Coordinates of C-alpha atoms in Angstrom, one line a residue:
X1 CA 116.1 95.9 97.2
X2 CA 114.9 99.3 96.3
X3 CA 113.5 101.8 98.2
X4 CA 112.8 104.5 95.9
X5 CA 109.2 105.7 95.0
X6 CA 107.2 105.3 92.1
X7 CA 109.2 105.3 88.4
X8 CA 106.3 106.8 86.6
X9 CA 106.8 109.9 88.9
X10 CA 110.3 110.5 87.9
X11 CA 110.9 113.8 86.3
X12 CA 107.4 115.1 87.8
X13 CA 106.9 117.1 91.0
X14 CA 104.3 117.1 93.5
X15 CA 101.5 119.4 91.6
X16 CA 101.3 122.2 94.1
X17 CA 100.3 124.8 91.9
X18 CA 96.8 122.8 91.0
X19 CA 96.3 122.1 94.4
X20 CA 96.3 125.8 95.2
X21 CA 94.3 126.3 92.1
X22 CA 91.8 123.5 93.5
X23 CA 91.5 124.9 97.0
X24 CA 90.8 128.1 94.9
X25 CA 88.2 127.1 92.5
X26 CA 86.5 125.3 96.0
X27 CA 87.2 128.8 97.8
X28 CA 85.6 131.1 95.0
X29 CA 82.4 128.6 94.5
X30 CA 81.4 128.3 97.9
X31 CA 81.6 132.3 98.7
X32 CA 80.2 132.9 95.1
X33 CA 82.8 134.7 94.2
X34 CA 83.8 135.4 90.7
X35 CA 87.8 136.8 91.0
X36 CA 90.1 136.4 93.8
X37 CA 91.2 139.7 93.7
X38 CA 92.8 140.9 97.2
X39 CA 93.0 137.0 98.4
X40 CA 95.6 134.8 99.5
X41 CA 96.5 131.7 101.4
X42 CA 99.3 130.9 104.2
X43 CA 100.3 128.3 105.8
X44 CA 103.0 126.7 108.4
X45 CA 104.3 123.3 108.3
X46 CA 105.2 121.7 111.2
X47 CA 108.7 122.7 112.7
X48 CA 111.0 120.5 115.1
X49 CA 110.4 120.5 118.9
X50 CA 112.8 119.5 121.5
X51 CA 111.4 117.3 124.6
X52 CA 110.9 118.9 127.4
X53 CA 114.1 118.9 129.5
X54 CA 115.7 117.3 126.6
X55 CA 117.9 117.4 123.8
X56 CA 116.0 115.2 121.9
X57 CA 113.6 116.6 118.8
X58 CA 110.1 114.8 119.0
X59 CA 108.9 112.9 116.0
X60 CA 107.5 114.9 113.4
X61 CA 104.3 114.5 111.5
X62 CA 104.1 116.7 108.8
X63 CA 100.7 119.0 108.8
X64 CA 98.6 117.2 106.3
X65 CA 96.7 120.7 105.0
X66 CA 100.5 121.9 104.3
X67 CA 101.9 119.2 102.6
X68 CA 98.9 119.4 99.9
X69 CA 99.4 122.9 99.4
X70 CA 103.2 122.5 98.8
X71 CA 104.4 118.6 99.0
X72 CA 107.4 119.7 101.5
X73 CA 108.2 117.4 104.4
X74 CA 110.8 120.1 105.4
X75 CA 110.4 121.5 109.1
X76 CA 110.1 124.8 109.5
X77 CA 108.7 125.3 106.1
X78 CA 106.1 128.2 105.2
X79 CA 103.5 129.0 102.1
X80 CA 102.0 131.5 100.6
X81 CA 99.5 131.5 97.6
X82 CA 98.8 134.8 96.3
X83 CA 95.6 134.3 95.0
X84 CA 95.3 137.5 93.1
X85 CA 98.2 136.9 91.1
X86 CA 98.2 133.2 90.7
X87 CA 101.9 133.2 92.8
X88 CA 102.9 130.3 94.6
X89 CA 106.0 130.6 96.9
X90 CA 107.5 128.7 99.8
X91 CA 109.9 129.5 102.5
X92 CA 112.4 127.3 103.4
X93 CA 113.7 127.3 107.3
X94 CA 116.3 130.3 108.0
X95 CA 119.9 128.3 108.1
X96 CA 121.2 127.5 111.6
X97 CA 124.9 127.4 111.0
X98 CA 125.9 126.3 114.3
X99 CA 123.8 123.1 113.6
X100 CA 125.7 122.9 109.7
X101 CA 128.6 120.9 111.6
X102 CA 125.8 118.2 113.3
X103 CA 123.5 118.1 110.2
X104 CA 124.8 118.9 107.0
X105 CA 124.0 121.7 104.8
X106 CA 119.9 122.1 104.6
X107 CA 118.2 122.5 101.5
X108 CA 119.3 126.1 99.4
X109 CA 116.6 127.5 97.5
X110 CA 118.1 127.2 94.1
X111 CA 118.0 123.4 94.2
X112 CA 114.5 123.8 96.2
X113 CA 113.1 125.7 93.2
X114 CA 114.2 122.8 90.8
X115 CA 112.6 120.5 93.1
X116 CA 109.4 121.9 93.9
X117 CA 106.5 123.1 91.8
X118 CA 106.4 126.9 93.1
X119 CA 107.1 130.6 91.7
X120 CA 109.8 131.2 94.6
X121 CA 111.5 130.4 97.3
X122 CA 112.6 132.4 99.9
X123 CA 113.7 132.6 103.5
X124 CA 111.8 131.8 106.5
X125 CA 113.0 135.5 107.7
X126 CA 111.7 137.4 105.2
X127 CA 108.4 136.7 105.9
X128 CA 106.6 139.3 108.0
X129 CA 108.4 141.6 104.9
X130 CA 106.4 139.6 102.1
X131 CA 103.3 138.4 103.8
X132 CA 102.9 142.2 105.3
X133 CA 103.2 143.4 101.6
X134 CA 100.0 142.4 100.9
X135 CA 98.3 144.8 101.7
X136 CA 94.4 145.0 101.9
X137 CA 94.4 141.3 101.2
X138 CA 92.3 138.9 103.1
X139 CA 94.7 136.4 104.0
X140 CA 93.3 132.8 104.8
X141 CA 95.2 130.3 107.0
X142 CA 93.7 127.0 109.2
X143 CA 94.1 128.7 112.7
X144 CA 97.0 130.9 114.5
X145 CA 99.5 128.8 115.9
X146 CA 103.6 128.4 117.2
X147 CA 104.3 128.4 114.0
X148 CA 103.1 131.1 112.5
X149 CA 103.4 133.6 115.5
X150 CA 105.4 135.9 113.8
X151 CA 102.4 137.0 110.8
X152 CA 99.5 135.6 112.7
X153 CA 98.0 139.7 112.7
X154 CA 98.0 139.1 109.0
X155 CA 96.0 135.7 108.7
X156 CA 92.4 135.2 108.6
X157 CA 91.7 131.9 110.5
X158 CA 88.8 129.5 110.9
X159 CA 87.2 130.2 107.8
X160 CA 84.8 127.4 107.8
X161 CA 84.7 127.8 104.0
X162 CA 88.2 127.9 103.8
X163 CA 88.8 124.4 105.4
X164 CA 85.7 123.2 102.8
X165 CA 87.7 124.1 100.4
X166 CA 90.9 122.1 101.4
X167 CA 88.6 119.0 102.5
X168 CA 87.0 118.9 99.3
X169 CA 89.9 119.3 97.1
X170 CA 91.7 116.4 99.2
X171 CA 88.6 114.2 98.2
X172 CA 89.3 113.7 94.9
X173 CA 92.8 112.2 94.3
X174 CA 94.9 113.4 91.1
X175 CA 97.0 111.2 89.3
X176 CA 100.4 112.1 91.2
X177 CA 98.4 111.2 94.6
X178 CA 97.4 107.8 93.4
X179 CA 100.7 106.8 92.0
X180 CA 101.4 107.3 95.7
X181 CA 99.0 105.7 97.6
X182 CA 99.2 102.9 94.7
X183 CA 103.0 102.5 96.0
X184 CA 101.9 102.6 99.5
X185 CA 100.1 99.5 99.0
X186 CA 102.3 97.5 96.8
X187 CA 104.6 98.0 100.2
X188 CA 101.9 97.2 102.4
X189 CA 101.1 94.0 100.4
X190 CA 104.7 93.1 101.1
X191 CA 104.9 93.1 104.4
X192 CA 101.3 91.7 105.2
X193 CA 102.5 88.6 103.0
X194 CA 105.9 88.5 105.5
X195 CA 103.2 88.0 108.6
X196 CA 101.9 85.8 107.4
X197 CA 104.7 83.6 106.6
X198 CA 107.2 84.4 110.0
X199 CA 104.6 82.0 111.6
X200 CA 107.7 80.1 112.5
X201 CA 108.7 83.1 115.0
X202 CA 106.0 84.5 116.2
X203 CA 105.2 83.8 119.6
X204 CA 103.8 87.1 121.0
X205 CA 101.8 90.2 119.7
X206 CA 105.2 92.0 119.3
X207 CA 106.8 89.9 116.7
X208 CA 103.8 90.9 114.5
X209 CA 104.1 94.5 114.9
X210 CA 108.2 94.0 114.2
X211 CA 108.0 91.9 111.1
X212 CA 105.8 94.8 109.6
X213 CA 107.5 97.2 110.3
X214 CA 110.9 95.6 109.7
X215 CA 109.9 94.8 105.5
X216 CA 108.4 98.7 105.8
X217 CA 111.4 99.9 106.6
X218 CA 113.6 97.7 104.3
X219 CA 110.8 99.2 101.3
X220 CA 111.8 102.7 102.6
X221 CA 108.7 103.5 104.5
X222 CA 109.9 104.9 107.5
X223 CA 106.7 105.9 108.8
X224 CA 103.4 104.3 109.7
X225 CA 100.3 106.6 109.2
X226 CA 98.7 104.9 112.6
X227 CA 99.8 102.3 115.1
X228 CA 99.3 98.7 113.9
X229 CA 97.1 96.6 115.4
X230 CA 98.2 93.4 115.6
X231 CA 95.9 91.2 118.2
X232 CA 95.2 87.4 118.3
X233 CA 92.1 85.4 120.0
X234 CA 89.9 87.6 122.3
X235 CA 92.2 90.6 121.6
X236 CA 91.0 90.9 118.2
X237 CA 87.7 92.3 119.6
X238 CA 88.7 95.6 120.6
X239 CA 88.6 97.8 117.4
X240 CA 91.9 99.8 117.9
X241 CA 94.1 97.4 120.0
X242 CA 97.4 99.0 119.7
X243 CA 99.1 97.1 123.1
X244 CA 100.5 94.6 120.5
X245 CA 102.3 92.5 123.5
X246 CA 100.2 89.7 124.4
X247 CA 101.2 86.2 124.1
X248 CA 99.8 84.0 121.2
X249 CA 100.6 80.6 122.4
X250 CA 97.2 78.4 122.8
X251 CA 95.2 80.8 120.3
X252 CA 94.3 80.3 116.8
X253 CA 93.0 83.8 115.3
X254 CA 95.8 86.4 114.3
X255 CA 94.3 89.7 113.0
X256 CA 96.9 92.5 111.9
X257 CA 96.0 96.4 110.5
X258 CA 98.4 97.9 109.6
X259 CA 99.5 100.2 106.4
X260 CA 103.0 102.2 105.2
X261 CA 102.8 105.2 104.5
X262 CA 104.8 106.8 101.6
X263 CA 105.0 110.4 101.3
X264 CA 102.6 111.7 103.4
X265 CA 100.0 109.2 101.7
X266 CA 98.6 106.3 102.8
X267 CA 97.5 102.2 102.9
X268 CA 95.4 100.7 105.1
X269 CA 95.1 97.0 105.0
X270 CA 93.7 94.3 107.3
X271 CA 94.3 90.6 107.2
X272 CA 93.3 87.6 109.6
X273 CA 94.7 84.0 109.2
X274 CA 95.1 81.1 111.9
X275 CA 97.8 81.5 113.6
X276 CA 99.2 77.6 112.8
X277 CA 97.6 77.8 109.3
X278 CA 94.6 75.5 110.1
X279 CA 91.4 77.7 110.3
X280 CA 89.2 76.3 113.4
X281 CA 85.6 75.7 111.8
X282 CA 84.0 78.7 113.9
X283 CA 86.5 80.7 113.1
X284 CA 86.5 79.8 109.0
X285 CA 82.5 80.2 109.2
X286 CA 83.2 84.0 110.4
X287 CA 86.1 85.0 108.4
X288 CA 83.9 83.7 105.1
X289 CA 81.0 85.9 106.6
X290 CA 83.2 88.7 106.5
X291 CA 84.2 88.1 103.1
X292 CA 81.0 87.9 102.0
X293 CA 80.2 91.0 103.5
X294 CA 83.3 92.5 101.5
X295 CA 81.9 91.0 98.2
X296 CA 78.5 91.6 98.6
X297 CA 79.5 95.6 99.1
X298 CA 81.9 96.1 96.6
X299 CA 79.4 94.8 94.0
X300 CA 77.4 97.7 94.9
X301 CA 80.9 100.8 94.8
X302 CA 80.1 103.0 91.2
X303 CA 80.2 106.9 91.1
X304 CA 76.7 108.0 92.7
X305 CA 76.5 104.6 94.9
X306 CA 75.3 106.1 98.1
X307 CA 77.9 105.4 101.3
X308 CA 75.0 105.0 103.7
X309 CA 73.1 102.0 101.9
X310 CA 75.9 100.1 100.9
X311 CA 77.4 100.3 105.1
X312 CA 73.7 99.1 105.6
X313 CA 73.7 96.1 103.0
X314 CA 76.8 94.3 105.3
X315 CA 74.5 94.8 108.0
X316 CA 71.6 92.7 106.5
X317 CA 74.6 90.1 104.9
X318 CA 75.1 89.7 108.0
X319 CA 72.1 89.1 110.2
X320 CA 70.5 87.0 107.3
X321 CA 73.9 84.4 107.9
X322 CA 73.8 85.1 112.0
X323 CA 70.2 83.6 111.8
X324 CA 71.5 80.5 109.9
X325 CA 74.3 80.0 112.2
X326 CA 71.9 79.7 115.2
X327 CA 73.8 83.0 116.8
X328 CA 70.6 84.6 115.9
X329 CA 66.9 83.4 116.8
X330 CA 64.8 83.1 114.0
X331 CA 63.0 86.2 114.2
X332 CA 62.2 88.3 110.5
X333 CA 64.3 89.9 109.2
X334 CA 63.7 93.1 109.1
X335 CA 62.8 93.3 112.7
X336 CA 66.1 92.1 113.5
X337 CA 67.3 95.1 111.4
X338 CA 65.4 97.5 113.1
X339 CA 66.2 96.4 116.9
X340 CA 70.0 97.5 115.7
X341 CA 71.5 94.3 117.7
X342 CA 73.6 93.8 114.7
X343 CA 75.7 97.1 115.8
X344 CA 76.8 94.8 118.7
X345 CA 78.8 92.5 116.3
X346 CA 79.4 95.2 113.8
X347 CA 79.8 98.1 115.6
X348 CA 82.1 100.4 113.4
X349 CA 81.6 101.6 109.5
X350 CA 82.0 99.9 106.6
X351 CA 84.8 102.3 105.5
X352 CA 86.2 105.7 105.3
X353 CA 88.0 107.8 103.0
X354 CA 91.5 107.3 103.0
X355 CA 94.3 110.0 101.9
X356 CA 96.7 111.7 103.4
X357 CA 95.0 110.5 106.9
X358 CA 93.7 107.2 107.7
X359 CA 90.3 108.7 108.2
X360 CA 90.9 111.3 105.7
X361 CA 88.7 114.5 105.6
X362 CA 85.9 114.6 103.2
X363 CA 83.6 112.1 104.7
X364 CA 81.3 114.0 106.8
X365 CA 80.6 111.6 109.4
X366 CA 78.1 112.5 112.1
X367 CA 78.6 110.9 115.6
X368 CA 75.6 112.4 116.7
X369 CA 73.3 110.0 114.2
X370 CA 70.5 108.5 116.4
X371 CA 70.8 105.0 114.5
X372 CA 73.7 102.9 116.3
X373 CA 74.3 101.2 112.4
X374 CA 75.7 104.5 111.3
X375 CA 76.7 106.7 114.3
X376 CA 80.1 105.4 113.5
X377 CA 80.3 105.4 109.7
X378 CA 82.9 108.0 108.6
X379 CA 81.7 108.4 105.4
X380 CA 78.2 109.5 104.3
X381 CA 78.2 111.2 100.9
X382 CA 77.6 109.7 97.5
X383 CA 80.2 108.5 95.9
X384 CA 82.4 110.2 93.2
X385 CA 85.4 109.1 91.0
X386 CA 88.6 110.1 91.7
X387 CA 87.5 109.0 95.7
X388 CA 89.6 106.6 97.8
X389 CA 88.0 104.6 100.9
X390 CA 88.5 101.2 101.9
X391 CA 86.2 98.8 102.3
X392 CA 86.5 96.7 105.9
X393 CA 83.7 94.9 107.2
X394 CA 84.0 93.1 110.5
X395 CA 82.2 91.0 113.3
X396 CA 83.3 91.3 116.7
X397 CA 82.4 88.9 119.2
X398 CA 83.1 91.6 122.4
X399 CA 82.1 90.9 125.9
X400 CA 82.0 94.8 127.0
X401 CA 80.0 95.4 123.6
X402 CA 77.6 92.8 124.0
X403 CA 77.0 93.2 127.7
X404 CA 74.1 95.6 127.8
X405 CA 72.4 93.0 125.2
X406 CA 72.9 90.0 127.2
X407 CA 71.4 91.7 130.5
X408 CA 68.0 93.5 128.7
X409 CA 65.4 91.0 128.0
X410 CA 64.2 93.5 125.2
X411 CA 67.5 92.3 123.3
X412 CA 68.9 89.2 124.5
X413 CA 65.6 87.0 123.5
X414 CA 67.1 87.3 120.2
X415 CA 70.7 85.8 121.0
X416 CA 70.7 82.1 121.4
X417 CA 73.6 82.2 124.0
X418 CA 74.8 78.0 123.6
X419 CA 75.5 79.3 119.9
X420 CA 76.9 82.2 120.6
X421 CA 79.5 81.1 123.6
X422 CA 81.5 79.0 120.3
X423 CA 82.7 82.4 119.1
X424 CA 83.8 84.2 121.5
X425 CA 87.5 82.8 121.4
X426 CA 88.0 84.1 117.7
X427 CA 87.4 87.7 119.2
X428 CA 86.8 89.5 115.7
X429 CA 87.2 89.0 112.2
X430 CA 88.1 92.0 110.1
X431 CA 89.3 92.4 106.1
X432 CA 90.2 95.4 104.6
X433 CA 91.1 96.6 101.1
X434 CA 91.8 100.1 100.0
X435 CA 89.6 101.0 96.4
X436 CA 89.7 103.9 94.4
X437 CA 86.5 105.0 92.5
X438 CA 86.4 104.6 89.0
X439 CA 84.4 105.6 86.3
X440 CA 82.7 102.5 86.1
X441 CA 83.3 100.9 89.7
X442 CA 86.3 100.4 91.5
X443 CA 90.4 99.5 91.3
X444 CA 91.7 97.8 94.5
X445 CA 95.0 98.9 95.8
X446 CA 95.1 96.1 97.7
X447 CA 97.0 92.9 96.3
X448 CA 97.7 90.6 99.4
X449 CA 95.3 87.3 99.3
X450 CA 92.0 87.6 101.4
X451 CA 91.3 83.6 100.0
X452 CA 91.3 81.8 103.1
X453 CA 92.5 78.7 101.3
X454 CA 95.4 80.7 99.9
X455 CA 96.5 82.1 103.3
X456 CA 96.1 79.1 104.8
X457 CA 98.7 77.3 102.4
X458 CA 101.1 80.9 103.0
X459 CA 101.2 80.4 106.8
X460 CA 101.2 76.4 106.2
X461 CA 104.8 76.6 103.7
X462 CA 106.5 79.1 106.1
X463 CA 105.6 76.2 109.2
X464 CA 106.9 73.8 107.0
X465 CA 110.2 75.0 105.5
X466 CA 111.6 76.6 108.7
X467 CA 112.1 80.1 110.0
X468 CA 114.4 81.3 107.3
X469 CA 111.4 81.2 104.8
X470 CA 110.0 84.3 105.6
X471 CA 113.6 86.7 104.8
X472 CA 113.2 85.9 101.5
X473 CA 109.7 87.4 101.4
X474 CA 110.9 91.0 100.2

């Protein structure tokens, strides 16, 4: 199959020079300044780094900030935007000959300016020369670093407005970034449909985590932008369970996050399906709440759709249905609302802006907010076109989150704890799609079936027809 990236980018690169120009325009507005005379930007991509006591490089994660300024993945890799002059130019690592013979030839800077959407390309060792040319220029980078030791008396870091500048510009997705992401998911949509139907194989946590990343690798995503999180039955409480080695055998739920990443961009997806295909009636009443709760929200996604009350409307989907299920007394409302119990089932935010990073910058969360509904909520701005966030509602049925509730009076007179005591094998129920902001609403990345019915007949055909069902998958 093929593992090359999106067709309708062929013949385009990675539109560096508007992303400088972005990062500008954000720059200029929020100093008020009218030219950019005398003003540059630098910055250092991540470079290769042996173990300690080691031959061995560690894996590198290319920095995020970099990659938007230039779209290199190259280690060792430098740029400089000269503001003044509207001059974009990268520098490409100085060539190790020795390591020619183990490597291959690097990339030379005549084939890096065809490939790249810059002015120039130079050598990594010309750089104090070039950077120290500017002279009287206020030079902004993120922070002094390894890196960029050997100019760091040249660079202006911190600039509070400088990184306002980046984060906003990385907000707003341009087409180039979405043909990305978009390939990201159609990936991730892949290998969340082969989950669901190696049923025949799985036995443990681990086989989860393999099959994804096995039909990521085969699409050519070599990288995951997080750890999955691949849990079944009590597991799937904990929020970020990344131990992925627990045995499934005598549980039902399976819950899997887990995105590729292609590029430097990213998908972030989360399914849940019984683990033999037939959905227990506790957990098929939660999963459908949870659906609800997806539906319900993205009804409300449009440009100038606040974050804040649309997080908040999943809470009230879902102590209205906890109070018809019995898990809930029934008390109003609205006072169930305000006692914030439901951030015991619910504990994390509806969604967060996705990018570049999983919980991409932008979002201006604050963990210090005094309501437990939204201390967690990574995102609390209005929403804007060109945004991407996912949408992921959940209810968690944890014993160390719900401890403090069951052991106040003040709190637990609301639980009805018979009720309550069915749930606690499913352990959570999550669902996640990834949206981009349109001018009218919303287009979801995501393709892979959140039916229950349909995922249910998925996991169902692979049982049926054997364990070499599921190779065929991609």
């Amino acid at each position: 199959m093929s593992t090359e990236g999106p067709s309708s980018l062929v013949g385009h690169k990675y539109p560096a020079r508007e992303h400088n120009a972005r990062v500008l325009g954000h720059f200029k507005q929020k100093k008020q300044l009218k030219l950019a005379d005398k003003l540059a930007f630098f910055m250092s991509g991540e470079d290769l780094e042996l173990w300690q006591y080691c031959d061995q490089t560690k894996p590198i994660r290319q920095n995020r900030y970099f990659f938007y300024l230039l779209g290199v993945e190259i280690p060792g890799s430098h740029v400089l935007y000269d503001a003044a002059n509207d001059k974009l130019t990268l520098f490409l690592p100085d060539i190790d000959y020795d390591d020619v013979m183990w490597s291959g030839l690097p990339l030379l800077p005549e084939d890096a300016l065809k490939k790249f959407d810059v002015d120039e390309v130079k050598y990594a060792s010309e750089l104090e020369k070039v950077v120290g040319s500017l002279e009287g220029y206020t030079i902004h980078t993120t922070d002094h670093n390894k890196w960029n030791a050997k100019v760091l008396l040249f660079l202006t870091e911190k600039d509070p407005d400088f990184f306002h500048a980046l984060d906003e510009s990385r907000l707003i997705k341009d087409w180039y970034e979405l043909e990305l992401m978009r390939h990201a998911s159609k990936i991730t949509d892949k290998c969340h449909l082969a989950v669901m139907s190696a049923t025949p194989i799985e036995t443990n946590e681990t086989h989860i985590h393999a099959e994804f990343m096995y039909h990521a690798l085969r699409q050519g995503s070599k990288y995951q932008l997080y750890d999955p999180i691949c849990c079944s039955g009590p597991n799937c409480s904990t929020l970020h369970y990344v131990k992925n080695d627990d045995e499934i055998e005598n549980k039902r739920s399976v819950l899997i996050d887990a995105g590729a990443e292609w590029s430097c961009y990213a998908s972030d997806v989360t399914r849940c399906f019984p683990i033999n295909g037939d959905w227990t009636e506790e957990h098929l009443t939660i999963y459908n709440l949870v659906l609800d709760m997806q539906r319900q929200t993205m009804a409300m996604i449009k440009p100038g759709a606040r974050w804040d009350d649309i997080h908040l409307k999943a809470h009230r989907v879902m102590i209205k249905e906890f109070i018809r299920l019995g898990i809930i007394k029934d008390y109003p409302e609205e006072e169930i609302f305000d006692s914030s119990i439901s951030a015991r089932f619910f504990p994390h935010g509806l969604g967060h802006v996705l990018g570049m990073d999983t919980h991409d910058v932008g979002g201006r969360p604050n963990y210090d907010d005094p309501d437990p509904k939204l201390r967690y909520l990574r995102l609390r701005r209005t929403l804007k076109e060109g945004m991407v966030l996912t949408d992921e509602p959940g209810v968690y049925f944890s014993p160390f989150l719900l401890k403090d509730v069951l052991e106040d009076p003040e709190k637990v007179k609301y639980i009805n704890k018979d009720v309550l005591d069915k749930y606690w094998s499913i352990g959570g129920v999550r669902i996640e799609d990834d949206l981009l902001i349109t001018k009218d609403g919303f287009e979801n990345f995501t393709k892979i079936t959140s039916d229950p019915h349909e995922i249910s007949k998925i996991v169902k055909e692979s049982s049926a027809q054997g364990k070499d069902r599921f190779h065929n998958v991609v």
